[in-house]
PDB file of C-alpha atoms in Angstrom:
ATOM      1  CA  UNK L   1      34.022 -27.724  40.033  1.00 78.00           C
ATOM      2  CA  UNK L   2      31.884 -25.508  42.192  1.00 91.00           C
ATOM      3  CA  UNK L   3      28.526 -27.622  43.238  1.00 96.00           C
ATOM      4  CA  UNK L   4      24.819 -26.050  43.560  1.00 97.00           C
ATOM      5  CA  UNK L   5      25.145 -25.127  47.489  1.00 97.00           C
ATOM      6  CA  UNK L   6      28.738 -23.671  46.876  1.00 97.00           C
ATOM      7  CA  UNK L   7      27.576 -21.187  44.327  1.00 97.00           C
ATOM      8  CA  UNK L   8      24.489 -20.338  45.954  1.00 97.00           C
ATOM      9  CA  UNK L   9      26.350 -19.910  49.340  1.00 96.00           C
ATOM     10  CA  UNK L  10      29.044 -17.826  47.128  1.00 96.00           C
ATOM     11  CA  UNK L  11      26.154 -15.738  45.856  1.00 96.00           C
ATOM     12  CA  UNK L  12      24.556 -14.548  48.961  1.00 96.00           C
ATOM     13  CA  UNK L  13      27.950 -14.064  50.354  1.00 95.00           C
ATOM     14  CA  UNK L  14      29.058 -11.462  47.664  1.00 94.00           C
ATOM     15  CA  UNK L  15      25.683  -9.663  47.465  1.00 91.00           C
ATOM     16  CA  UNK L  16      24.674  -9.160  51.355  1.00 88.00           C
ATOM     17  CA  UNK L  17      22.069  -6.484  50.676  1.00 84.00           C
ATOM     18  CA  UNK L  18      20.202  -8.588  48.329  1.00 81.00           C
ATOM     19  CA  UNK L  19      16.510  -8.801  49.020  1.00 81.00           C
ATOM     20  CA  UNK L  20      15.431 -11.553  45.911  1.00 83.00           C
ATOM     21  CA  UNK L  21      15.666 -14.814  46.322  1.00 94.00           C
ATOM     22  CA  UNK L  22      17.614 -16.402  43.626  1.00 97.00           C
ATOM     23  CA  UNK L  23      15.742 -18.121  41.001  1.00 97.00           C
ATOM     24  CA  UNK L  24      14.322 -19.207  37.797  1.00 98.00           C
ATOM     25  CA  UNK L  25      11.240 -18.570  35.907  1.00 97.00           C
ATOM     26  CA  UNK L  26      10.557 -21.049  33.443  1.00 97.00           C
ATOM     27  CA  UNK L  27       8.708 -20.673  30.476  1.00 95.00           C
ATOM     28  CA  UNK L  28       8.407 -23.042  27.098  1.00 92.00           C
ATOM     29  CA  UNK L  29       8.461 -21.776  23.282  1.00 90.00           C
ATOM     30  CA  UNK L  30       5.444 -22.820  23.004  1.00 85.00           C
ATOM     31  CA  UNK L  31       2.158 -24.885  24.870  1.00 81.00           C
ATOM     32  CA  UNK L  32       3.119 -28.677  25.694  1.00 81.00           C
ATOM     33  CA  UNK L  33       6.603 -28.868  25.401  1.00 85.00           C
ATOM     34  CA  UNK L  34       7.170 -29.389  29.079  1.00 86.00           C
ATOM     35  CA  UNK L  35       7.558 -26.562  31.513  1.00 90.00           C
ATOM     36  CA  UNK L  36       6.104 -28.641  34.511  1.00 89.00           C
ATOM     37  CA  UNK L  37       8.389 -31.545  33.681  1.00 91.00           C
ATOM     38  CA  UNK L  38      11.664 -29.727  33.698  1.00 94.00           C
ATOM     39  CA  UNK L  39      10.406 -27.648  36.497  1.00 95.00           C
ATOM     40  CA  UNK L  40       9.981 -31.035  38.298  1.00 95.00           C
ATOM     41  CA  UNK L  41      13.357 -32.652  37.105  1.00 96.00           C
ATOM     42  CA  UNK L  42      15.186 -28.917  38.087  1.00 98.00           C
ATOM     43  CA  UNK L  43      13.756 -29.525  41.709  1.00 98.00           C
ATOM     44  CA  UNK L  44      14.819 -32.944  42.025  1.00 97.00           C
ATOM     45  CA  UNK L  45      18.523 -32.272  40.708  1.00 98.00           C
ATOM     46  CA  UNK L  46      19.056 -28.936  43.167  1.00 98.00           C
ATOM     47  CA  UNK L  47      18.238 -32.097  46.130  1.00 98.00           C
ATOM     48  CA  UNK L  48      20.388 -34.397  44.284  1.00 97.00           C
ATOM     49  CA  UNK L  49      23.514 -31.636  44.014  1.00 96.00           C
ATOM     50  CA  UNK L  50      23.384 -31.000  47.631  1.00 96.00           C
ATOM     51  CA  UNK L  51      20.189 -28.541  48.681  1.00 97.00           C
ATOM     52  CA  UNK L  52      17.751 -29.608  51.240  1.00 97.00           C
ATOM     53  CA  UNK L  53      14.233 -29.547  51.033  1.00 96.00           C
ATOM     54  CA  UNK L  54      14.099 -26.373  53.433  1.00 95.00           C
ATOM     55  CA  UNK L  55      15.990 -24.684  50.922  1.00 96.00           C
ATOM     56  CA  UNK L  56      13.617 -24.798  47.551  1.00 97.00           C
ATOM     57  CA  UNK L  57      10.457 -23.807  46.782  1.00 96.00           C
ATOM     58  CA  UNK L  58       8.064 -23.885  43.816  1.00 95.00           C
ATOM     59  CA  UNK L  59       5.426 -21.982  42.305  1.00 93.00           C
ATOM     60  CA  UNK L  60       2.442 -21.718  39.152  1.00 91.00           C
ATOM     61  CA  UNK L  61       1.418 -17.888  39.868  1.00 90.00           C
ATOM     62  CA  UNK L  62      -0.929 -18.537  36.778  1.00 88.00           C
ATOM     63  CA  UNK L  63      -2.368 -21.288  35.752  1.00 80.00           C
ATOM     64  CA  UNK L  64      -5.488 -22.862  33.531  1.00 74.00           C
ATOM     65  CA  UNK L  65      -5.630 -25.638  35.551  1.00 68.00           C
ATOM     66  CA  UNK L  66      -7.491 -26.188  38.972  1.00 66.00           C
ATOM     67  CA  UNK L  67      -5.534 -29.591  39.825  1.00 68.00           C
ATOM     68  CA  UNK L  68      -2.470 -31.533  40.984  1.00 77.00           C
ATOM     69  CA  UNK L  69       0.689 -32.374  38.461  1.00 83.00           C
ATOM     70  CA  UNK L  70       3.512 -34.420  38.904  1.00 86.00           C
ATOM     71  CA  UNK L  71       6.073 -31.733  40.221  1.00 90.00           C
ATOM     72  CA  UNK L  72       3.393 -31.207  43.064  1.00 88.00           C
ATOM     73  CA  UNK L  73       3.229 -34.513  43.971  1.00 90.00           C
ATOM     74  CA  UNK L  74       7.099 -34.493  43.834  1.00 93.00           C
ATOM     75  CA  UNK L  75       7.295 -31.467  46.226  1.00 93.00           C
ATOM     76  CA  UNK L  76       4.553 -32.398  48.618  1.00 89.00           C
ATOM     77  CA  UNK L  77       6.190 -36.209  49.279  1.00 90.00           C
ATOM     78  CA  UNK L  78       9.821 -34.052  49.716  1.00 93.00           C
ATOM     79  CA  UNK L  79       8.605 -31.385  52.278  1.00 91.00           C
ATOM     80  CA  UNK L  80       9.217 -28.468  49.628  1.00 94.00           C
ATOM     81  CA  UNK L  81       6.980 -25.645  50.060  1.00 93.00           C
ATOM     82  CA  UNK L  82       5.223 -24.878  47.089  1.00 91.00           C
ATOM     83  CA  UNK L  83       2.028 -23.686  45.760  1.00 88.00           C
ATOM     84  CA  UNK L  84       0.833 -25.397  42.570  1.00 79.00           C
ATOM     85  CA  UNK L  85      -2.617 -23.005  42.060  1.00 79.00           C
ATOM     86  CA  UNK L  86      -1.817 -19.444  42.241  1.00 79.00           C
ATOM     87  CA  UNK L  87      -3.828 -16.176  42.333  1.00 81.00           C
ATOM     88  CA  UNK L  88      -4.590 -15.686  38.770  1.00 82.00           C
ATOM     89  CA  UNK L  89      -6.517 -18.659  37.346  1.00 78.00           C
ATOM     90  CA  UNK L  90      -7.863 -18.500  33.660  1.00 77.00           C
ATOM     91  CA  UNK L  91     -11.381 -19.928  33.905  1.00 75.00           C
ATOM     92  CA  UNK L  92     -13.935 -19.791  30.864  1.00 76.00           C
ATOM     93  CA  UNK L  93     -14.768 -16.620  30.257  1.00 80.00           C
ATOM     94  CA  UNK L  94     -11.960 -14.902  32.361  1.00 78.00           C
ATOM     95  CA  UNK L  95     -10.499 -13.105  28.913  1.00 81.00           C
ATOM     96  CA  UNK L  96     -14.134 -11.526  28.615  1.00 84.00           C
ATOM     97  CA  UNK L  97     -14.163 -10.224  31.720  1.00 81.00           C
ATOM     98  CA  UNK L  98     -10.795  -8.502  31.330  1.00 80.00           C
ATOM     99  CA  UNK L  99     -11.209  -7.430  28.229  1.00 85.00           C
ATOM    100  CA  UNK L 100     -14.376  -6.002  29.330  1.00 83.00           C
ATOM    101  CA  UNK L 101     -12.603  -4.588  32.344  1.00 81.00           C
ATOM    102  CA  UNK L 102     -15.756  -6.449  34.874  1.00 78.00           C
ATOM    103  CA  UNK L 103     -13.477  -7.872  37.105  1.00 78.00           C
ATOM    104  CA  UNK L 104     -12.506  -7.295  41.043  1.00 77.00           C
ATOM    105  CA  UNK L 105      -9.000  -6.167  40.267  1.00 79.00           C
ATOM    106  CA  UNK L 106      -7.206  -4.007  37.997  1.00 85.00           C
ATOM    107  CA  UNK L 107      -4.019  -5.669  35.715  1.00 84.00           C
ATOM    108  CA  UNK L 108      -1.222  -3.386  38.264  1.00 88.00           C
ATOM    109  CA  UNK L 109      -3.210  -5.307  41.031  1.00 88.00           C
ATOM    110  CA  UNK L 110      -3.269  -8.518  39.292  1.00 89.00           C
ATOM    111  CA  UNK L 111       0.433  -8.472  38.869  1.00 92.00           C
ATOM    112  CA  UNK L 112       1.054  -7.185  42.233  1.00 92.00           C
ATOM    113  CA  UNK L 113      -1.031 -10.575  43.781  1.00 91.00           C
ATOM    114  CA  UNK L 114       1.471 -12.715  41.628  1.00 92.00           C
ATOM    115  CA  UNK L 115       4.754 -10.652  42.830  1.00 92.00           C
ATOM    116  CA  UNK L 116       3.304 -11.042  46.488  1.00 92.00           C
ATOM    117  CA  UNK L 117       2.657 -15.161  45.937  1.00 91.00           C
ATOM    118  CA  UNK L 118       6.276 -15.419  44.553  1.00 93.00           C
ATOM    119  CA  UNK L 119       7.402 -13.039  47.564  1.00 93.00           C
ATOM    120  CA  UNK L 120       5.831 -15.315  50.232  1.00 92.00           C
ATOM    121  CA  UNK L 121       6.977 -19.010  48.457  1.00 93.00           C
ATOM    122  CA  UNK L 122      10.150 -18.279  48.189  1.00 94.00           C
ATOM    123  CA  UNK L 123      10.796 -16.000  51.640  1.00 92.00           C
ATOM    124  CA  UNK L 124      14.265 -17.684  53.506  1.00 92.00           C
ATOM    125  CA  UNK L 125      14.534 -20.156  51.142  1.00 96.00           C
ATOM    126  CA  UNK L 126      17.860 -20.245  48.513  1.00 96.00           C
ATOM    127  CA  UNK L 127      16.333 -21.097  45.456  1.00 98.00           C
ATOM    128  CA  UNK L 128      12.719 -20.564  43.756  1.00 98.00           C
ATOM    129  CA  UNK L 129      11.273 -22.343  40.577  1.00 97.00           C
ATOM    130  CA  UNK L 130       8.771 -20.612  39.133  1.00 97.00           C
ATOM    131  CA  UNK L 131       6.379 -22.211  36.715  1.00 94.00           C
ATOM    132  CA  UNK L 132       5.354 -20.454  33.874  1.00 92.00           C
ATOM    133  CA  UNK L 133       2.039 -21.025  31.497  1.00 89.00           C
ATOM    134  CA  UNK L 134       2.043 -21.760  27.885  1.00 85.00           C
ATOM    135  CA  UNK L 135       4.281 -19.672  25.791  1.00 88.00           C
ATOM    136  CA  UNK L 136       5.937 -16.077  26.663  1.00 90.00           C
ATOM    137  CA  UNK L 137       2.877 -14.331  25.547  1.00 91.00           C
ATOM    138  CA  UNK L 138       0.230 -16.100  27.378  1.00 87.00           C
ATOM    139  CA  UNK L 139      -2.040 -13.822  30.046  1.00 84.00           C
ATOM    140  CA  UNK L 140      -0.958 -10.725  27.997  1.00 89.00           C
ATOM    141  CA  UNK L 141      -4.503  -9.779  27.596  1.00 86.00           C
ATOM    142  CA  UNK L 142      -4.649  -9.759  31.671  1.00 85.00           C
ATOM    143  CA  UNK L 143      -1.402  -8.223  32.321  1.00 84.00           C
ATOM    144  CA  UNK L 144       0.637 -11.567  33.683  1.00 90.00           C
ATOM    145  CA  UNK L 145       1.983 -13.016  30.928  1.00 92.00           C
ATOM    146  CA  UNK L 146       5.281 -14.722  31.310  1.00 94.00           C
ATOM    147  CA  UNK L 147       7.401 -12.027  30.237  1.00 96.00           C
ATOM    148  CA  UNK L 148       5.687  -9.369  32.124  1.00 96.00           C
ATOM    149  CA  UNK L 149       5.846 -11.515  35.648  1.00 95.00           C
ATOM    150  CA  UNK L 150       9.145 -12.266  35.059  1.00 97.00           C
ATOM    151  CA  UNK L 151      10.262  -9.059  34.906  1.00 97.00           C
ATOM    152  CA  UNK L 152       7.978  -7.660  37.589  1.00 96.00           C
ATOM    153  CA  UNK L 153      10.090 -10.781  39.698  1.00 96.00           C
ATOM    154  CA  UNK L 154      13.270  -9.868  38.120  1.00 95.00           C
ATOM    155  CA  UNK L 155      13.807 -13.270  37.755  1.00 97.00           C
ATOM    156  CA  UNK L 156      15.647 -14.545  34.725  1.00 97.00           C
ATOM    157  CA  UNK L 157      14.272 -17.053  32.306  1.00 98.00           C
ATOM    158  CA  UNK L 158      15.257 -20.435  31.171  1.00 98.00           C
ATOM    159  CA  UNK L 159      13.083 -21.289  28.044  1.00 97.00           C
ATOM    160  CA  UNK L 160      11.866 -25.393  27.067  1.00 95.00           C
ATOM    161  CA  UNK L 161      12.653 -26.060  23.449  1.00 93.00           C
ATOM    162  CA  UNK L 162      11.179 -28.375  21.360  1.00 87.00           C
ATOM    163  CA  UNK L 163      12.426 -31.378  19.454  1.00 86.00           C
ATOM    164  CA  UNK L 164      13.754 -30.766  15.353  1.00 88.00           C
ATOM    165  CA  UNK L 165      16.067 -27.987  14.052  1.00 92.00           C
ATOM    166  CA  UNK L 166      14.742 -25.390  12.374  1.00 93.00           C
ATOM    167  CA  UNK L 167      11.705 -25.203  14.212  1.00 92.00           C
ATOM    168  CA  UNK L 168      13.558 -25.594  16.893  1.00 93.00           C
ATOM    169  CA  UNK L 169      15.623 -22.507  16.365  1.00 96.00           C
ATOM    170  CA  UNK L 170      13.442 -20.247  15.078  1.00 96.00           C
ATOM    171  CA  UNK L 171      10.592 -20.779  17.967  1.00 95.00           C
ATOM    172  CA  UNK L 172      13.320 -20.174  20.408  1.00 96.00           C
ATOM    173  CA  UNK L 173      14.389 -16.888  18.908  1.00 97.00           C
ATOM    174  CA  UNK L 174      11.325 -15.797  18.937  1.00 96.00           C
ATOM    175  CA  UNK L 175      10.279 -16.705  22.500  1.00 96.00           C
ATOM    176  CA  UNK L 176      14.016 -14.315  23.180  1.00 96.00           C
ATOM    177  CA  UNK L 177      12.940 -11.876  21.530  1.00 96.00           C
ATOM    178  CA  UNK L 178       9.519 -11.656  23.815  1.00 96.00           C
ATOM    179  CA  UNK L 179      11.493 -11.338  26.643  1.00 96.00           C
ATOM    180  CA  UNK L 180      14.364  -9.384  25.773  1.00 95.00           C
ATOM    181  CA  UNK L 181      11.394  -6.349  24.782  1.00 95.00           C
ATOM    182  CA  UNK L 182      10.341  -6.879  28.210  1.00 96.00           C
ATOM    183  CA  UNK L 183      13.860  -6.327  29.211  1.00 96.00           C
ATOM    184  CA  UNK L 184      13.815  -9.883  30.589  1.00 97.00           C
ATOM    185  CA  UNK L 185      17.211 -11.988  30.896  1.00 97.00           C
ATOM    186  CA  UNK L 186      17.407 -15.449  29.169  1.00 98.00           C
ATOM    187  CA  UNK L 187      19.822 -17.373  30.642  1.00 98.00           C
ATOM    188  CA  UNK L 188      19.478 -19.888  28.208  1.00 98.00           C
ATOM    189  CA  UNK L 189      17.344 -22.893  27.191  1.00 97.00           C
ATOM    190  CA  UNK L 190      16.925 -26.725  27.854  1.00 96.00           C
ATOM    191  CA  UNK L 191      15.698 -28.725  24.744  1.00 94.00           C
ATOM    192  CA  UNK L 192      13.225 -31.593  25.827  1.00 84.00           C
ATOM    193  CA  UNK L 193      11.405 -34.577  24.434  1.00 78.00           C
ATOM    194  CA  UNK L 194      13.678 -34.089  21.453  1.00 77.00           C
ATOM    195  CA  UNK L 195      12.571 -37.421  19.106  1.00 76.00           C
ATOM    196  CA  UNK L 196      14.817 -40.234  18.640  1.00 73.00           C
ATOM    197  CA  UNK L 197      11.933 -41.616  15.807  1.00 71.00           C
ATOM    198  CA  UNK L 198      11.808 -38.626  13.235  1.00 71.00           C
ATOM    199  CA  UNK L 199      12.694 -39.434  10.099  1.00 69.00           C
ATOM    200  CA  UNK L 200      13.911 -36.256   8.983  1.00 78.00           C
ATOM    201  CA  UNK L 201      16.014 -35.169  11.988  1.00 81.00           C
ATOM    202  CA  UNK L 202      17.842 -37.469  13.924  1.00 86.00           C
ATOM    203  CA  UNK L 203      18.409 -36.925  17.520  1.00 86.00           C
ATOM    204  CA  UNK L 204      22.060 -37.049  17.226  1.00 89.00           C
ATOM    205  CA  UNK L 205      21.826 -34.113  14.116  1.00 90.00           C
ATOM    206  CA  UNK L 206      19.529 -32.248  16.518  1.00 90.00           C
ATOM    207  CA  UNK L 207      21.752 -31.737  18.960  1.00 93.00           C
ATOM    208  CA  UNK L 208      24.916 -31.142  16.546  1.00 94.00           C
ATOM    209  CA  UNK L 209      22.908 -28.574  14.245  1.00 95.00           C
ATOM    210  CA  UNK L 210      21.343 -26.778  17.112  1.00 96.00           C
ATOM    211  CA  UNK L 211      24.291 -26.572  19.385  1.00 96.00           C
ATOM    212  CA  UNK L 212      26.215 -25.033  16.532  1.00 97.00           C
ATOM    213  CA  UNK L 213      23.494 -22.544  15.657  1.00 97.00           C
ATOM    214  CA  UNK L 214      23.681 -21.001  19.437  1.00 97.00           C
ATOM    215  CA  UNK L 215      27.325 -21.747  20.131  1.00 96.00           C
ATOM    216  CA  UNK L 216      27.961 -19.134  17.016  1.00 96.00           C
ATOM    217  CA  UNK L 217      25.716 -16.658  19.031  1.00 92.00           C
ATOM    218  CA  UNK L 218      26.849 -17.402  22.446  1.00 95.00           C
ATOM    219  CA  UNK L 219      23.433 -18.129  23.414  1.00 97.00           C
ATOM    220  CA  UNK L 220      24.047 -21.372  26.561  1.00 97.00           C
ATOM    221  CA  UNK L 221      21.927 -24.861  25.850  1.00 97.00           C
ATOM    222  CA  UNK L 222      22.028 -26.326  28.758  1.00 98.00           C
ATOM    223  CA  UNK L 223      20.779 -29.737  27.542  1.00 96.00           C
ATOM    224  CA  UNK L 224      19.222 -31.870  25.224  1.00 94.00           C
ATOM    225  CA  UNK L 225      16.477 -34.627  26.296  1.00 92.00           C
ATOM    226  CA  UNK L 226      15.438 -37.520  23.827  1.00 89.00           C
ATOM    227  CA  UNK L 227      11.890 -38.258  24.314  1.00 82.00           C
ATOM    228  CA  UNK L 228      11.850 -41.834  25.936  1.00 71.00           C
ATOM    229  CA  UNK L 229       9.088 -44.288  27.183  1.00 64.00           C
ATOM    230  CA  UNK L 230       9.535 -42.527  30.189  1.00 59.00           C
ATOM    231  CA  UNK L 231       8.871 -39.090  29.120  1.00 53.00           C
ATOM    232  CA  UNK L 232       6.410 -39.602  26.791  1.00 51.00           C
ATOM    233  CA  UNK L 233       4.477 -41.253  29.613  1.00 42.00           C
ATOM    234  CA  UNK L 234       4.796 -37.858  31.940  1.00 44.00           C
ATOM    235  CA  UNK L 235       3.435 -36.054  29.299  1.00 45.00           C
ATOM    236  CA  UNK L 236       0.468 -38.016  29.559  1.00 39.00           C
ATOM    237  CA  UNK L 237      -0.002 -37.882  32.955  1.00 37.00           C
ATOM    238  CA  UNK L 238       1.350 -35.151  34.242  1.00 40.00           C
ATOM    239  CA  UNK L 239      -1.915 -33.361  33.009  1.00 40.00           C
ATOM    240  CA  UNK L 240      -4.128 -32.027  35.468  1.00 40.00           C
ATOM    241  CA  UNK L 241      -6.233 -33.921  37.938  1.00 38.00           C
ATOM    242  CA  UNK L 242      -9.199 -32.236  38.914  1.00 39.00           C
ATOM    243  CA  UNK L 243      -9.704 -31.074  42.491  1.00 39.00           C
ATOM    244  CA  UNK L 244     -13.055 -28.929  43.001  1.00 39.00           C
ATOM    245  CA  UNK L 245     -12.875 -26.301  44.494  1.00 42.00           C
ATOM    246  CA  UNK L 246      -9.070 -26.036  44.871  1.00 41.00           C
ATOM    247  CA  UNK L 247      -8.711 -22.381  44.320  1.00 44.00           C
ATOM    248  CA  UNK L 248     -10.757 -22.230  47.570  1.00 46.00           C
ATOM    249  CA  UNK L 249      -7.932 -23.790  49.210  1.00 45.00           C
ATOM    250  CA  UNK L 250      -5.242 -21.567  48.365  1.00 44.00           C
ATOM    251  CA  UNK L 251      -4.111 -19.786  52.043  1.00 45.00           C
ATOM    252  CA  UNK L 252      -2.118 -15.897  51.480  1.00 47.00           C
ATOM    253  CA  UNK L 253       0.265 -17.067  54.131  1.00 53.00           C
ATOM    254  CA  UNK L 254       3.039 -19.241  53.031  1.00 53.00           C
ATOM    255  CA  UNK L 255       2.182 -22.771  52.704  1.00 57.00           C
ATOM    256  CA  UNK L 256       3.704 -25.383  55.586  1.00 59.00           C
ATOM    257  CA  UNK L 257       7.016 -27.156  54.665  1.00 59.00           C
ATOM    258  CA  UNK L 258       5.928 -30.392  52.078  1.00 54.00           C
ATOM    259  CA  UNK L 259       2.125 -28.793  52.184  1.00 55.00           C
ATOM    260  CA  UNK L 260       0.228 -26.927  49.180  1.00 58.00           C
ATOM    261  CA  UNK L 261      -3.259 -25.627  48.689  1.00 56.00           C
ATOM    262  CA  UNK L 262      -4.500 -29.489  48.674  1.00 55.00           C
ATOM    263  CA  UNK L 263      -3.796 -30.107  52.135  1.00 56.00           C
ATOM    264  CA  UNK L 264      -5.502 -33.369  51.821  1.00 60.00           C
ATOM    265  CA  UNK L 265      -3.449 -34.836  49.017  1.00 71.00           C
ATOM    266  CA  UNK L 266      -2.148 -38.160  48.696  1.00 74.00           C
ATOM    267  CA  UNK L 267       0.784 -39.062  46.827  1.00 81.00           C
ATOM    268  CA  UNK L 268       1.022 -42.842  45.265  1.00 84.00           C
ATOM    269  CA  UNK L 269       4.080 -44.701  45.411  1.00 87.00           C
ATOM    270  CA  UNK L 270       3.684 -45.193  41.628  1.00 88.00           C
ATOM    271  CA  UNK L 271       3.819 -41.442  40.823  1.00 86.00           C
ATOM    272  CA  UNK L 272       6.700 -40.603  43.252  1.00 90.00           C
ATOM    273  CA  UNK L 273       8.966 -43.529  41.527  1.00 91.00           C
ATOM    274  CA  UNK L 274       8.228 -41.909  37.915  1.00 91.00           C
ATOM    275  CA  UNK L 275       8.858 -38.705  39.173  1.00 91.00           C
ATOM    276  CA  UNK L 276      12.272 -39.649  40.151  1.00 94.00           C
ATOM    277  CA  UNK L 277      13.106 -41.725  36.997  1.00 92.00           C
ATOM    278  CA  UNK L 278      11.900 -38.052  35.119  1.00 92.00           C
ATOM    279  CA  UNK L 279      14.512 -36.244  37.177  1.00 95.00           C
ATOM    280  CA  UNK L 280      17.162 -39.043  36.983  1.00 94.00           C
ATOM    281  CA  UNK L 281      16.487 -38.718  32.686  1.00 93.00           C
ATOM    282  CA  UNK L 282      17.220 -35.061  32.911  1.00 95.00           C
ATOM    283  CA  UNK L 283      19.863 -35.300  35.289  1.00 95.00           C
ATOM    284  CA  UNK L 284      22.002 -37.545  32.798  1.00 94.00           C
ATOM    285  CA  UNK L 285      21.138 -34.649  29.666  1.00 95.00           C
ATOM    286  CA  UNK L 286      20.793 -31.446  31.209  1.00 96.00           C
ATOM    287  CA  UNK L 287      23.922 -29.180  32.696  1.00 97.00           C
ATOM    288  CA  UNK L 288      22.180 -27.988  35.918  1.00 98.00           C
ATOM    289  CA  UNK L 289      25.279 -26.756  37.670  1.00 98.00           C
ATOM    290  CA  UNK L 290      25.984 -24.659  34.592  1.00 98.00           C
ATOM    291  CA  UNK L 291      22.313 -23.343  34.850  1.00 98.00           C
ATOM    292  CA  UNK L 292      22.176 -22.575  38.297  1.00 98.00           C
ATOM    293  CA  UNK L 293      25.645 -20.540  38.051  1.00 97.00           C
ATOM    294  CA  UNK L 294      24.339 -18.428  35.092  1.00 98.00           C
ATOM    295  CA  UNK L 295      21.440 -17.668  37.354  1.00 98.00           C
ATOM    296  CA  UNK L 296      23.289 -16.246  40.074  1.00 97.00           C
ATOM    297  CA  UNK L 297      25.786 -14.509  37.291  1.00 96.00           C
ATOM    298  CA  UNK L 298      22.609 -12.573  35.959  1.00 96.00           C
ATOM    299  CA  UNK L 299      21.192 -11.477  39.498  1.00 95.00           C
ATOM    300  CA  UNK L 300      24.592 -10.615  40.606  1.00 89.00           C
ATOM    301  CA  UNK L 301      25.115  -7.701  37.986  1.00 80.00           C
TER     302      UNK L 301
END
């Protein structure tokens, strides 16, 4: 079988006059089911398949959080370039002020910043993971919600499930159906912290029931993730850690290999060694050959 580098090399080969760089935008069914986390783990598998650090890059165009998570940590102690606070930040009383139009920029311009950001991050590199916030509708009211960035990118989307079976489905088709009126691709989706405890659905019935659901509509699942010790413990603390100020920090130019708009962060040895276990965990579950070659399918039409 093909690996990562092979079909990325394959990709730029057959489209020369391609301008994009190939990538993902990744955006959950709903708040809390893990974007950051598989954006992390999908990072640490393209190094583990063959990329090199030079080669990746990482962004969170919008955000509601002034701070540093996990996946920045992760890229700042690999030398990925990244930039982890964007130019659209939704502070308190941000939705007033766009809704009352008394703010700097228009929504075209708003979008165009986050288009630009994406532009610089991922310029000469292979591969871009884009970070999404919340669910597809989120930053609607401001003009950058997922589905309208991603399609201003054209980037397609990978969606984060969450854990059950009905719920599971229906969320999911929902969160397709956001995208596919924005005339956004879904590659697929990635089910995580999928509970091994619930007493109604067992993880084992989850992944049976679900799989079956989509393999009848030819929609990919890329993966299933039970909810261990471990992950349950990056949920926790992969929440944001304040920095003042950090929007400040945030340069136009691309950010240095390994740097971000913290220049002065410092990554523990602890955090580093759960990150990896969290990429390891997905790495066992998750199909991220599969996902990377549907990627390069959709931007090669």
């Amino acid at each position: 079988a093909a690996s990562i580098p092979d079909i990325l090399n394959d990709f730029y080969a057959q489209n020369p006059t391609n301008t994009t760089t190939a990538g993902v935008f990744v955006s959950g069914i709903r708040s809390g089911v893990g974007k950051s986390t598989f954006s992390l783990s999908l990072i640490g598998n393209l190094l583990k398949e063959g990329l090199d650090s030079s080669d990746v890059s990482y962004i969170k165009p919008v955000t509601q959080c002034e701070g540093v998570q996990t996946v920045s940590q992760f890229c700042h102690h690999k030398g990925i370039r990244h930039v982890d606070l964007g130019p659209v930040v939704f502070r308190q009383g941000f939705t007033y002020n766009v809704i009352e139009e008394d703010t700097t920029e228009s929504r075209e311009q708003r979008l165009k910043e986050v288009v630009e950001a994406v532009r610089q991050v991922s310029k000469e590199k292979k591969f871009v993971v884009v970070d999404g916030l919340g669910y597809p509708s989120v930053g609607s009211v401001a003009g950058v919600c997922n589905a309208q960035v991603a399609a201003a990118l054209g980037l397609p989307v990978i969606l984060v499930g969450t854990s059950g079976v009905g719920d599971a489905i229906d969320s999911l088709n929902m969160a397709r159906a956001y995208f596919e009126r924005h005339s956004v691709p879904v590659i697929g989706a990635v089910f995580g912290k999928v509970r091994t405890d619930c007493p109604r659905h067992s993880f084992s019935n989850c992944v049976k029931y679900v799989s079956k659901y989509f393999e009848a509509t030819s929609f990919p699942i890329f993966g299933f993730v039970p909810e261990s010790p471990l992950v349950k413990v990056e949920r926790e603390e992969a929440t944001c850690v304040f920095v003042p100020q950090a929007r400040a920090l945030l340069e136009k130019s691309p950010p240095p290999e390994g740097k971000c708009c913290h220049r002065d962060l410092s990554v523990s040895d602890d955090a580093i060694k759960k990150a990896e276990a969290t990429v390891s965990e997905f790495g066992t579950h998750v199909d991220f050959v599969a996902l990377v070659k549907a990627v390069t399918q959709v931007l090669g039409k």
